[in-house]
CSV table of C-alpha atoms and ligand atoms in Angstrom, one decimal:
chain,number,residue,atom,x,y,z
A,342,MET,CA,-34.2,23.0,30.1
A,343,THR,CA,-31.8,20.5,29.0
A,344,LYS,CA,-28.0,21.6,29.2
A,345,LYS,CA,-26.4,21.1,25.5
A,346,LYS,CA,-23.7,18.6,25.7
A,347,LYS,CA,-20.3,20.1,25.2
A,348,GLU,CA,-19.1,19.4,21.5
A,349,SER,CA,-15.7,17.2,22.0
A,350,VAL,CA,-12.6,18.5,20.1
A,351,ASN,CA,-12.9,15.7,17.8
A,352,ALA,CA,-16.6,16.4,16.9
A,353,ARG,CA,-15.7,19.9,16.2
A,354,LEU,CA,-12.8,19.3,14.0
A,355,TRP,CA,-14.8,16.6,12.2
A,356,ARG,CA,-18.1,19.2,11.6
A,357,GLN,CA,-15.4,21.8,10.3
A,358,ALA,CA,-13.7,19.3,8.1
A,359,GLN,CA,-17.0,18.1,6.7
A,360,ALA,CA,-18.0,21.8,5.8
A,361,LEU,CA,-14.8,22.6,4.0
A,362,MET,CA,-13.9,19.2,2.4
A,363,PRO,CA,-15.7,16.5,0.4
A,364,GLY,CA,-16.7,13.8,3.3
A,365,GLY,CA,-14.3,15.9,5.5
A,366,VAL,CA,-11.3,14.2,4.6
A,367,SER,CA,-8.6,14.3,1.6
A,368,SER,CA,-8.7,10.7,0.8
A,369,PRO,CA,-11.9,8.6,1.3
A,370,VAL,CA,-10.6,5.6,3.6
A,371,ARG,CA,-10.1,8.1,6.5
A,372,ALA,CA,-13.6,8.7,6.7
A,373,PHE,CA,-14.0,5.5,8.9
A,374,LYS,CA,-17.1,4.8,6.5
A,375,ALA,CA,-16.3,1.0,6.5
A,376,VAL,CA,-16.3,0.9,10.3
A,377,GLY,CA,-18.6,3.3,11.4
A,378,GLY,CA,-18.1,6.2,14.0
A,379,ASP,CA,-16.6,9.5,13.3
A,380,PRO,CA,-13.0,9.5,12.3
A,381,LEU,CA,-10.3,10.6,14.8
A,382,PHE,CA,-7.8,13.5,14.0
A,383,PHE,CA,-4.3,12.6,15.1
A,384,VAL,CA,-2.3,15.3,15.7
A,385,LYS,CA,1.1,13.6,17.0
A,386,GLY,CA,3.2,10.6,16.4
A,387,ARG,CA,6.2,9.1,18.2
A,388,GLY,CA,7.6,6.0,17.6
A,389,ALA,CA,4.6,3.4,17.3
A,390,GLU,CA,2.2,5.7,19.0
A,391,VAL,CA,-0.1,8.3,17.5
A,392,VAL,CA,-2.1,11.1,20.0
A,393,ASP,CA,-5.3,12.2,18.7
A,394,ALA,CA,-6.9,15.5,19.0
A,395,GLU,CA,-8.1,15.1,22.7
A,396,GLY,CA,-4.8,13.5,23.9
A,397,ARG,CA,-5.7,10.2,23.5
A,398,ARG,CA,-2.9,7.8,22.6
A,399,PHE,CA,-2.9,4.6,20.5
A,400,ILE,CA,-0.4,1.9,19.2
A,401,ASP,CA,-0.6,2.9,15.7
A,402,TYR,CA,-0.7,-0.1,13.0
A,403,VAL,CA,-1.6,2.2,10.2
A,404,GLY,CA,1.6,4.0,10.0
A,405,ALA,CA,0.2,6.5,7.3
A,406,TRP,CA,-0.7,3.5,5.3
A,407,GLY,CA,2.8,1.9,4.9
A,408,PRO,CA,5.3,4.6,4.5
A,409,LEU,CA,6.2,4.7,8.3
A,410,ILE,CA,8.4,1.6,8.7
A,411,LEU,CA,10.5,3.5,11.2
A,412,GLY,CA,7.4,4.5,13.0
A,413,HIS,CA,6.6,8.3,13.5
A,414,ALA,CA,8.9,11.0,13.5
A,415,PRO,CA,12.1,8.7,13.6
A,416,PRO,CA,15.0,11.1,14.8
A,417,ALA,CA,17.2,10.3,11.7
A,418,VAL,CA,14.4,11.5,9.1
A,419,ALA,CA,13.6,14.6,11.5
A,420,ARG,CA,17.3,15.4,11.4
A,421,ALA,CA,17.4,15.1,7.7
A,422,LEU,CA,14.5,17.0,7.2
A,423,ARG,CA,15.7,19.8,9.5
A,424,ALA,CA,19.0,20.0,7.7
A,425,THR,CA,17.6,20.2,4.2
A,426,LEU,CA,15.1,23.0,5.4
A,427,ALA,CA,17.8,25.2,6.1
A,428,TYR,CA,18.7,25.4,2.4
A,429,GLY,CA,15.3,25.8,0.9
A,430,TRP,CA,12.8,23.2,-0.6
A,431,GLY,CA,12.1,23.5,-3.9
A,432,PHE,CA,14.0,24.6,-6.9
A,433,GLY,CA,12.1,23.3,-10.1
A,434,ALA,CA,15.6,22.0,-10.9
A,435,THR,CA,17.5,18.6,-10.5
A,436,HIS,CA,18.6,18.4,-7.0
A,437,PRO,CA,21.7,16.3,-5.6
A,438,LEU,CA,19.5,14.5,-3.3
A,439,GLU,CA,17.5,13.2,-6.0
A,440,ILE,CA,20.9,11.4,-7.5
A,441,GLU,CA,21.6,10.3,-3.7
A,442,LEU,CA,17.8,8.4,-3.5
A,443,ALA,CA,17.8,7.2,-6.9
A,444,SER,CA,21.1,5.3,-6.1
A,445,LEU,CA,19.7,4.0,-3.3
A,446,VAL,CA,16.9,2.6,-5.4
A,447,GLN,CA,18.9,1.1,-7.7
A,448,ASP,CA,21.0,-0.5,-5.0
A,449,ALA,CA,17.8,-2.1,-4.0
A,450,PHE,CA,16.3,-2.8,-7.2
A,451,PRO,CA,19.0,-3.6,-9.9
A,452,SER,CA,16.1,-4.2,-12.2
A,453,MET,CA,15.5,-0.1,-12.0
A,454,GLU,CA,18.4,0.8,-14.2
A,455,ARG,CA,16.6,4.0,-14.5
A,456,VAL,CA,14.5,5.6,-11.9
A,457,ARG,CA,11.8,8.5,-12.6
A,458,PHE,CA,10.5,10.2,-9.5
A,459,VAL,CA,6.8,11.3,-9.1
A,460,SER,CA,4.4,12.4,-6.2
A,461,SER,CA,2.2,9.3,-5.7
A,462,GLY,CA,1.5,5.8,-6.7
A,463,THR,CA,-1.0,6.8,-8.6
A,464,GLU,CA,1.2,9.0,-10.9
A,465,ALA,CA,3.9,6.0,-10.9
A,466,ALA,CA,1.2,3.5,-12.0
A,467,MET,CA,-0.5,5.8,-14.6
A,468,SER,CA,2.9,6.7,-16.1
A,469,ALA,CA,4.3,3.2,-16.3
A,470,VAL,CA,1.2,2.1,-18.0
A,471,ARG,CA,1.7,4.8,-20.7
A,472,LEU,CA,5.2,4.2,-21.0
A,473,ALA,CA,4.6,0.2,-21.5
A,474,ARG,CA,1.7,1.2,-24.1
A,475,ALA,CA,4.2,3.3,-26.1
A,476,ALA,CA,7.2,0.7,-25.7
A,477,THR,CA,5.1,-2.2,-26.9
A,478,ARG,CA,2.7,-0.2,-29.3
A,479,ARG,CA,-0.2,-2.1,-27.6
A,480,GLU,CA,-3.3,-0.7,-26.1
A,481,LEU,CA,-4.5,-3.3,-23.7
A,482,ILE,CA,-3.3,-3.9,-19.8
A,483,VAL,CA,-3.9,-6.5,-17.5
A,484,LYS,CA,-4.9,-6.0,-13.8
A,485,PHE,CA,-6.1,-8.2,-10.9
A,486,ILE,CA,-9.4,-8.0,-8.9
A,487,GLY,CA,-8.7,-6.7,-5.7
A,488,CYS,CA,-5.3,-5.1,-6.5
A,489,TYR,CA,-5.3,-1.3,-6.3
A,490,HIS,CA,-2.9,0.9,-8.0
A,491,GLY,CA,-4.4,4.1,-7.6
A,492,HIS,CA,-7.0,6.0,-9.2
A,493,ALA,CA,-5.9,6.8,-12.7
A,494,ASP,CA,-9.1,6.3,-15.0
A,495,GLY,CA,-7.6,3.1,-16.7
A,496,LEU,CA,-7.1,1.4,-13.3
A,497,LEU,CA,-10.2,2.2,-11.6
A,498,VAL,CA,-11.9,-0.6,-13.3
A,499,ARG,CA,-13.9,-3.8,-12.1
A,500,ALA,CA,-14.4,-7.1,-13.7
A,501,GLY,CA,-17.0,-7.7,-16.1
A,502,SER,CA,-19.4,-10.3,-15.8
A,503,GLY,CA,-17.2,-13.1,-17.0
A,504,VAL,CA,-14.2,-14.6,-15.3
A,505,ALA,CA,-11.6,-12.7,-18.0
A,506,THR,CA,-13.5,-9.9,-19.4
A,507,PHE,CA,-12.7,-6.3,-20.3
A,508,GLY,CA,-13.1,-3.9,-17.6
A,509,LEU,CA,-16.3,-1.8,-16.5
A,510,PRO,CA,-15.7,1.5,-14.9
A,511,ASP,CA,-15.3,1.3,-10.9
A,512,SER,CA,-16.2,4.8,-10.6
A,513,PRO,CA,-18.6,7.5,-12.1
A,514,GLY,CA,-16.4,9.7,-14.4
A,515,VAL,CA,-14.4,6.9,-15.7
A,516,VAL,CA,-14.9,6.5,-19.4
A,517,LYS,CA,-16.2,3.2,-20.6
A,518,ARG,CA,-14.4,2.8,-23.5
A,519,LEU,CA,-11.2,3.5,-21.5
A,520,ALA,CA,-12.1,0.8,-19.0
A,521,GLU,CA,-12.6,-1.5,-21.7
A,522,LYS,CA,-8.7,-1.4,-22.4
A,523,THR,CA,-8.1,-3.0,-19.1
A,524,LEU,CA,-8.5,-6.7,-18.9
A,525,VAL,CA,-9.5,-7.5,-15.2
A,526,LEU,CA,-8.6,-11.1,-14.1
A,527,PRO,CA,-8.8,-12.9,-10.6
A,528,TYR,CA,-5.5,-12.9,-8.5
A,529,ASN,CA,-3.7,-15.8,-7.7
A,530,ASP,CA,-5.3,-17.6,-10.7
A,531,ALA,CA,-2.6,-18.8,-13.0
A,532,GLU,CA,-5.0,-20.8,-15.6
A,533,VAL,CA,-7.0,-17.9,-16.1
A,534,PHE,CA,-4.2,-15.9,-16.8
A,535,LYS,CA,-2.7,-18.2,-19.2
A,536,GLU,CA,-6.2,-18.5,-21.2
A,537,ALA,CA,-6.3,-14.7,-21.2
A,538,MET,CA,-2.9,-14.2,-22.8
A,539,LEU,CA,-3.5,-17.3,-25.4
A,540,ARG,CA,-6.4,-14.8,-26.4
A,541,HIS,CA,-5.1,-11.6,-26.1
A,542,GLY,CA,-1.7,-11.9,-25.4
A,543,GLU,CA,-0.5,-10.3,-28.5
A,544,ARG,CA,-2.5,-7.1,-27.8
A,545,ILE,CA,-1.4,-6.5,-24.0
A,546,ALA,CA,1.0,-3.9,-23.3
A,547,CYS,CA,1.6,-4.9,-19.8
A,548,VAL,CA,0.3,-6.9,-16.8
A,549,LEU,CA,0.3,-4.8,-13.6
A,550,VAL,CA,0.0,-6.6,-10.4
A,551,GLU,CA,0.9,-6.2,-6.8
A,552,PRO,CA,3.3,-9.1,-6.0
A,553,VAL,CA,1.8,-9.4,-2.8
A,554,ALA,CA,-1.6,-8.0,-2.4
A,555,GLY,CA,-2.3,-5.2,0.0
A,556,ASN,CA,-5.3,-3.8,-1.2
A,557,MET,CA,-7.9,-6.6,-0.5
A,558,GLY,CA,-6.4,-7.1,2.8
A,559,VAL,CA,-2.9,-8.8,2.8
A,560,VAL,CA,-3.1,-11.7,0.2
A,561,PRO,CA,0.3,-13.6,-0.7
A,562,PRO,CA,0.7,-14.9,-4.0
A,563,VAL,CA,0.1,-18.7,-4.4
A,564,PRO,CA,3.3,-20.7,-5.6
A,565,GLY,CA,3.4,-20.5,-9.3
A,566,PHE,CA,1.2,-17.4,-9.9
A,567,LEU,CA,4.0,-14.7,-10.2
A,568,GLU,CA,6.2,-17.2,-12.3
A,569,ALA,CA,3.1,-17.4,-14.5
A,570,LEU,CA,2.8,-13.9,-15.1
A,571,ARG,CA,6.6,-13.5,-15.8
A,572,ALA,CA,6.6,-16.4,-18.3
A,573,GLY,CA,3.2,-15.2,-19.9
A,574,THR,CA,4.4,-11.8,-20.5
A,575,LYS,CA,7.9,-12.7,-21.6
A,576,HIS,CA,5.9,-15.4,-24.3
A,577,TYR,CA,3.8,-12.7,-25.8
A,578,GLY,CA,6.0,-9.5,-25.6
A,579,ALA,CA,4.2,-7.6,-22.9
A,580,LEU,CA,5.4,-6.0,-20.0
A,581,LEU,CA,5.6,-6.9,-16.2
A,582,ALA,CA,5.0,-4.2,-13.9
A,583,PHE,CA,5.4,-4.9,-10.4
A,584,ASP,CA,3.5,-2.3,-8.2
A,585,GLU,CA,5.6,-2.3,-5.1
A,586,VAL,CA,4.4,0.9,-3.8
A,587,ILE,CA,3.3,-1.3,-0.4
A,588,THR,CA,6.0,-4.0,-0.7
A,589,GLY,CA,9.2,-1.9,-1.7
A,590,PHE,CA,11.5,-1.8,1.0
A,591,ARG,CA,8.6,-3.5,3.3
A,592,LEU,CA,9.1,-7.0,2.5
A,593,GLY,CA,12.9,-6.7,2.6
A,594,TRP,CA,15.4,-4.3,1.3
A,595,SER,CA,14.8,-5.3,-2.3
A,596,GLY,CA,11.3,-6.0,-2.0
A,597,ALA,CA,8.9,-8.7,-3.5
A,598,GLN,CA,11.0,-9.3,-6.4
A,599,ALA,CA,14.1,-10.4,-4.5
A,600,VAL,CA,11.7,-12.3,-2.1
A,601,PHE,CA,10.0,-14.4,-5.2
A,602,LYS,CA,13.2,-13.9,-7.3
A,603,ILE,CA,11.2,-12.6,-10.3
A,604,ARG,CA,12.6,-9.6,-12.4
A,605,PRO,CA,9.9,-7.3,-13.6
A,606,ASP,CA,10.2,-5.0,-16.6
A,607,LEU,CA,8.9,-2.1,-14.4
A,608,THR,CA,8.6,-1.6,-10.8
A,609,LEU,CA,6.4,1.3,-8.9
A,610,LEU,CA,7.6,2.5,-5.5
A,611,GLY,CA,6.0,4.8,-3.2
A,612,LYS,CA,5.1,5.1,0.5
A,613,ILE,CA,8.4,4.0,2.2
A,614,LEU,CA,10.3,5.7,-0.8
A,615,GLY,CA,9.3,9.1,0.7
A,616,GLY,CA,9.6,8.1,4.5
A,617,GLY,CA,6.1,9.6,4.7
A,618,LEU,CA,6.7,12.4,2.5
A,619,PRO,CA,5.3,12.6,-1.2
A,620,ALA,CA,7.6,10.6,-3.1
A,621,ALA,CA,7.0,7.8,-5.5
A,622,ALA,CA,8.8,6.4,-8.6
A,623,TYR,CA,8.5,3.9,-11.8
A,624,GLY,CA,11.4,2.7,-13.2
A,625,GLY,CA,12.8,-0.3,-15.4
A,626,SER,CA,15.8,-1.0,-17.8
A,627,ALA,CA,17.4,1.9,-19.3
A,628,HIS,CA,16.6,1.0,-22.6
A,629,LEU,CA,12.7,1.2,-21.7
A,630,MET,CA,13.2,4.3,-19.5
A,631,GLU,CA,15.0,6.3,-22.3
A,632,ARG,CA,11.7,6.6,-23.9
A,633,LEU,CA,10.6,9.1,-21.5
A,634,ALA,CA,11.0,13.0,-22.6
A,635,PRO,CA,13.1,14.6,-22.3
A,636,GLN,CA,15.3,11.9,-23.6
A,637,GLY,CA,12.3,10.0,-25.5
A,638,ALA,CA,8.7,11.0,-26.5
A,639,VAL,CA,6.7,9.7,-23.9
A,640,TYR,CA,5.6,12.8,-21.9
A,641,GLN,CA,5.4,12.7,-18.1
A,642,ALA,CA,6.2,15.6,-16.0
A,643,GLY,CA,5.5,16.8,-12.4
A,644,THR,CA,6.3,20.0,-10.5
A,645,LEU,CA,7.1,18.4,-7.3
A,646,SER,CA,8.9,15.3,-8.7
A,647,GLY,CA,12.1,14.9,-6.8
A,648,ASN,CA,11.2,17.7,-4.2
A,649,PRO,CA,14.1,17.9,-1.7
A,650,LEU,CA,12.3,17.5,1.3
A,651,ALA,CA,10.8,14.2,0.1
A,652,MET,CA,13.9,13.0,-1.1
A,653,ALA,CA,15.8,14.0,2.1
A,654,ALA,CA,13.2,11.8,4.1
A,655,GLY,CA,13.6,8.8,1.6
A,656,ILE,CA,17.2,8.9,1.9
A,657,ALA,CA,17.2,9.0,5.7
A,658,THR,CA,14.6,6.2,5.8
A,659,LEU,CA,16.3,4.0,3.5
A,660,SER,CA,19.7,4.5,4.7
A,661,VAL,CA,18.6,3.2,8.1
A,662,LEU,CA,16.7,0.3,6.4
A,663,ARG,CA,19.9,-0.7,4.4
A,664,ARG,CA,22.3,-0.4,7.6
A,665,THR,CA,19.8,-2.1,10.1
A,666,ARG,CA,18.0,-4.7,7.7
A,667,PRO,CA,15.3,-5.0,10.5
A,668,TYR,CA,13.3,-7.5,8.5
A,669,GLN,CA,13.6,-10.7,10.6
A,670,ARG,CA,12.5,-9.0,13.7
A,671,LEU,CA,9.3,-7.0,11.9
A,672,ALA,CA,8.5,-10.5,10.6
A,673,ARG,CA,8.8,-12.2,14.2
A,674,LEU,CA,6.8,-9.5,15.6
A,675,THR,CA,4.2,-9.5,13.3
A,676,GLU,CA,4.3,-13.4,13.4
A,677,ARG,CA,3.6,-13.3,17.3
A,678,LEU,CA,0.9,-10.9,16.9
A,679,ALA,CA,-1.0,-12.8,14.0
A,680,ARG,CA,-0.8,-16.0,15.9
A,681,GLY,CA,-1.9,-14.3,19.4
A,682,ILE,CA,-5.0,-13.0,17.6
A,683,GLU,CA,-5.7,-16.3,16.0
A,684,ALA,CA,-5.5,-18.0,19.0
A,685,ALA,CA,-7.9,-15.3,20.8
A,686,GLY,CA,-10.2,-16.1,18.0
A,687,ARG,CA,-10.2,-20.0,18.4
A,688,ARG,CA,-10.8,-19.7,22.3
A,689,LYS,CA,-13.8,-17.8,21.0
A,690,GLY,CA,-14.6,-20.4,18.4
A,691,MET,CA,-14.6,-17.6,16.0
A,692,ALA,CA,-13.7,-18.1,12.4
A,693,LEU,CA,-10.7,-15.8,12.4
A,694,THR,CA,-7.6,-16.0,10.3
A,695,VAL,CA,-4.7,-13.5,10.1
A,696,ASN,CA,-2.9,-13.2,6.8
A,697,ARG,CA,0.9,-12.1,7.4
A,698,VAL,CA,3.5,-11.4,5.1
A,699,GLY,CA,6.7,-9.9,6.6
A,700,SER,CA,5.5,-7.0,8.5
A,701,LEU,CA,1.9,-6.6,6.7
A,702,TRP,CA,-1.0,-8.3,8.2
A,703,THR,CA,-4.9,-8.4,7.8
A,704,PRO,CA,-7.3,-10.0,10.3
A,705,PHE,CA,-10.2,-11.8,8.2
A,706,PHE,CA,-13.4,-12.9,10.0
A,707,ARG,CA,-13.7,-16.1,8.0
A,708,GLU,CA,-12.2,-19.5,7.7
A,709,PRO,CA,-8.8,-19.8,5.8
A,710,PRO,CA,-7.4,-20.1,3.2
A,711,VAL,CA,-7.9,-16.2,2.1
A,712,LEU,CA,-5.8,-16.5,-1.2
A,713,SER,CA,-8.3,-14.5,-3.6
A,714,TYR,CA,-10.5,-11.4,-3.7
A,715,ILE,CA,-13.5,-13.5,-3.4
A,716,SER,CA,-12.4,-15.3,-0.1
A,717,ALA,CA,-11.2,-12.1,1.1
A,718,SER,CA,-14.4,-9.9,0.3
A,719,GLY,CA,-16.0,-12.8,2.2
A,720,THR,CA,-14.8,-11.6,5.6
A,721,ASN,CA,-17.4,-10.4,8.0
A,722,ARG,CA,-17.2,-6.8,7.9
A,723,THR,CA,-19.7,-6.3,10.6
A,724,LEU,CA,-17.2,-8.3,13.2
A,725,TYR,CA,-14.4,-6.2,11.6
A,726,ALA,CA,-15.9,-2.9,12.5
A,727,ARG,CA,-16.7,-4.1,16.1
A,728,PHE,CA,-13.0,-5.6,16.2
A,729,PHE,CA,-11.9,-2.1,15.1
A,730,ARG,CA,-14.0,0.0,17.3
A,731,GLY,CA,-13.2,-2.2,20.6
A,732,MET,CA,-9.5,-1.8,19.8
A,733,LEU,CA,-9.6,1.7,19.2
A,734,ALA,CA,-11.6,2.1,22.5
A,735,ARG,CA,-8.5,0.0,24.0
A,736,GLY,CA,-6.0,2.3,22.7
A,737,VAL,CA,-5.1,0.4,19.4
A,738,SER,CA,-5.5,2.0,16.1
A,739,LEU,CA,-6.0,-0.4,13.2
A,740,PRO,CA,-6.7,0.2,9.4
A,741,PRO,CA,-10.4,1.6,9.1
A,742,SER,CA,-11.3,-0.8,6.5
A,743,ALA,CA,-11.5,-4.8,6.7
A,744,LEU,CA,-9.7,-5.1,3.3
A,745,GLU,CA,-6.6,-3.1,4.1
A,746,ALA,CA,-2.8,-4.0,5.2
A,747,ALA,CA,-2.0,-3.4,8.7
A,748,PHE,CA,1.8,-2.6,9.4
A,749,VAL,CA,4.3,-3.3,12.1
A,750,SER,CA,7.0,-0.7,12.1
A,751,THR,CA,10.7,-1.0,13.7
A,752,ALA,CA,9.4,1.1,16.3
A,753,HIS,CA,7.0,-1.3,17.8
A,754,THR,CA,8.1,-2.9,20.9
A,755,GLU,CA,7.4,-6.4,22.4
A,756,ARG,CA,5.5,-4.9,25.3
A,757,GLN,CA,3.1,-3.0,22.6
A,758,ILE,CA,2.7,-6.5,21.0
A,759,ASP,CA,1.8,-7.7,24.3
A,760,ARG,CA,-0.6,-4.8,25.0
A,761,THR,CA,-2.3,-5.1,21.7
A,762,LEU,CA,-2.8,-8.8,22.2
A,763,GLU,CA,-4.3,-8.2,25.8
A,764,ALA,CA,-6.7,-5.8,23.9
A,765,ALA,CA,-7.5,-8.3,21.2
A,766,ARG,CA,-8.4,-11.1,23.6
A,767,LYS,CA,-10.7,-8.6,25.6
A,768,VAL,CA,-12.2,-7.4,22.4
A,769,LEU,CA,-12.6,-10.6,20.9
A,770,LYS,CA,-13.9,-12.0,24.0
A,771,ALA,CA,-16.7,-9.2,24.1
A,772,ILE,CA,-17.9,-8.9,20.2
B,1020,KE4,P1,-1.1,7.0,-3.8
B,1020,KE4,O1,-1.7,7.5,-5.3
B,1020,KE4,O2,-2.4,6.7,-2.8
B,1020,KE4,O3,0.1,7.4,-3.2
B,1020,KE4,O4,-0.7,5.5,-4.2
B,1020,KE4,C1,-1.7,4.6,-4.8
B,1020,KE4,C2,-1.1,3.2,-4.5
B,1020,KE4,C3,-0.5,2.2,-5.5
B,1020,KE4,N1,-0.3,1.2,-5.2
B,1020,KE4,C4,-0.4,0.2,-4.0
B,1020,KE4,C5,-0.1,-0.7,-3.9
B,1020,KE4,C6,-1.3,1.0,-3.0
B,1020,KE4,O5,-1.4,0.5,-1.9
B,1020,KE4,C7,-1.6,2.4,-3.4
B,1020,KE4,C8,-2.2,3.1,-2.3
B,1020,KE4,N2,-2.8,2.5,-1.1
B,1020,KE4,C9,-3.9,3.1,-0.4
B,1020,KE4,C10,-4.2,2.2,0.8
B,1020,KE4,N3,-4.2,0.8,0.5
B,1020,KE4,C11,-3.4,4.5,0.2
B,1020,KE4,C12,-4.3,5.1,1.3
B,1020,KE4,C13,-5.2,5.9,0.7
B,1020,KE4,O6,-6.0,5.5,-0.6
B,1020,KE4,O7,-5.8,6.8,1.6
C-alpha cells in the first residue's frame, strides 16, 4: 500500500484557492502560468525579503509589482497606518489626508495642477481617456504595442494586421467597435507615429504611453520618441497622457516626465502612490481637470477613492522618498545586479541582456538591443522560466513572467545583491 504523500501547505492552499477563485488568483500573472509550477503563497514580508506559507525566505524583486519601493512593511508606513487606524478608516467624505497626499503629488508633478484619486491604475487610465475624449470632443485614442494601462475595454486592444491599424479586441468580451477606436502603434517608432498622426491626428483625443515601458519587460524610450509624441499631440490638438503608474516616484521624485523633460497633458499614477495600498490618481491642468464632476460634466466616481488608510500609506512612502531621494543608490544597485547577470550569461556564451532604467530591470534571453515589443517578445521564454525556477529554488523571487519589470527597493542591501548574483551564476551555469 503506497503511503499517500503528505500534501504540502502550499499545495493545500493552491488546491483551496482554485476551488474558490478563477485560476486560483485575484490577478492572472500570479498564477505562474508563464513560468510553470504551482504559485507560492507569500505570507510575510520584511525589508527586501518575503516568506512563503512554508517558511521559506526569498529576496524579493517583485515588490508587489512596484508599490514597495521602500521594501516590505517599512516602519514609517506601518506607523502611519497604525496611527490612522485608531481614528477609523473610511467616511465617504473628503479627508485631510487626501489634501496632504495631493500636495505631495503636486510637489513632485507640477503638471498635475489638479489630482483625482482613484483605487487602481486601470481606473486612472480609463478615466483619463474619458476626460480626454470629453475635452477634445474626439473619439480615437492611441496606445502602443507592449504597453499596458490596465484592463478597461478600450485599452485591452491589440494591433491589427498592418503596422498602424485600428485595434482588435485583445480579450473576449471587448467589443470590436470599441477596440476600433484605439489605434495601436509600435513603441519607439517615431516615424510610424508621425505618419499615423498625419492621417488621423485631427481625430485623436489622446495618446497614452508608458514613458518607460514596464509591461513588455523594461524597454526605455529611444531618443526622440517621447519628443515626437509631445510635438505630434501639440500639433494636432490631441492630449498626451503619460502612464506613470510604474515610473512615478520610481525613476525619480518627479518620475519620467522630469527625467525626459517632457510635460504631458495628463499623468497617471499608482503603485508607489499608495505605498502598497489601493491608491492611484490621474491629473493635469486645472483647466482640463475642472471638467470632471462635480465641477464639470465628465462623470467619474469611486467609493474608496481617497481612502484614509491608502492616503496614509502613500503620504508616509512619499515623505520618505522626498526626504531621502534614494534614486542614485537604487540605480547603482540595479546596475551592479544587471552587469553581474549579463557577465554570468556571457561566461556561459548565452544571449542574455538586462535592460535597466533606474531600479527597474528585466533579463531578456536574446541578443541586445531590446527596444521594441517585437524584440522584447523575442526573448527565450523557456530559458526565462528555467531561470525563474532556478532562482526561486535558490531563494530569489523574480517576476513570474518574462515580459514584466523587476524592482529593486531601498531595502535591498549590497549583501543581498551579492547573494542574488551568486544564485544567478549557479542557475545560468546549470540551465
Ligand atoms: P492596476 O489596475 O493593476 O492597479 O494598474 C494597471 C496598470 C496601469 N499602468 C501600468 C503602467 C501598469 O503597469 C499597470 C499594472 N501593472 C501590472 C504589472 N505589470 C500589475 C500586476 C497585475 O496585473 O497583477
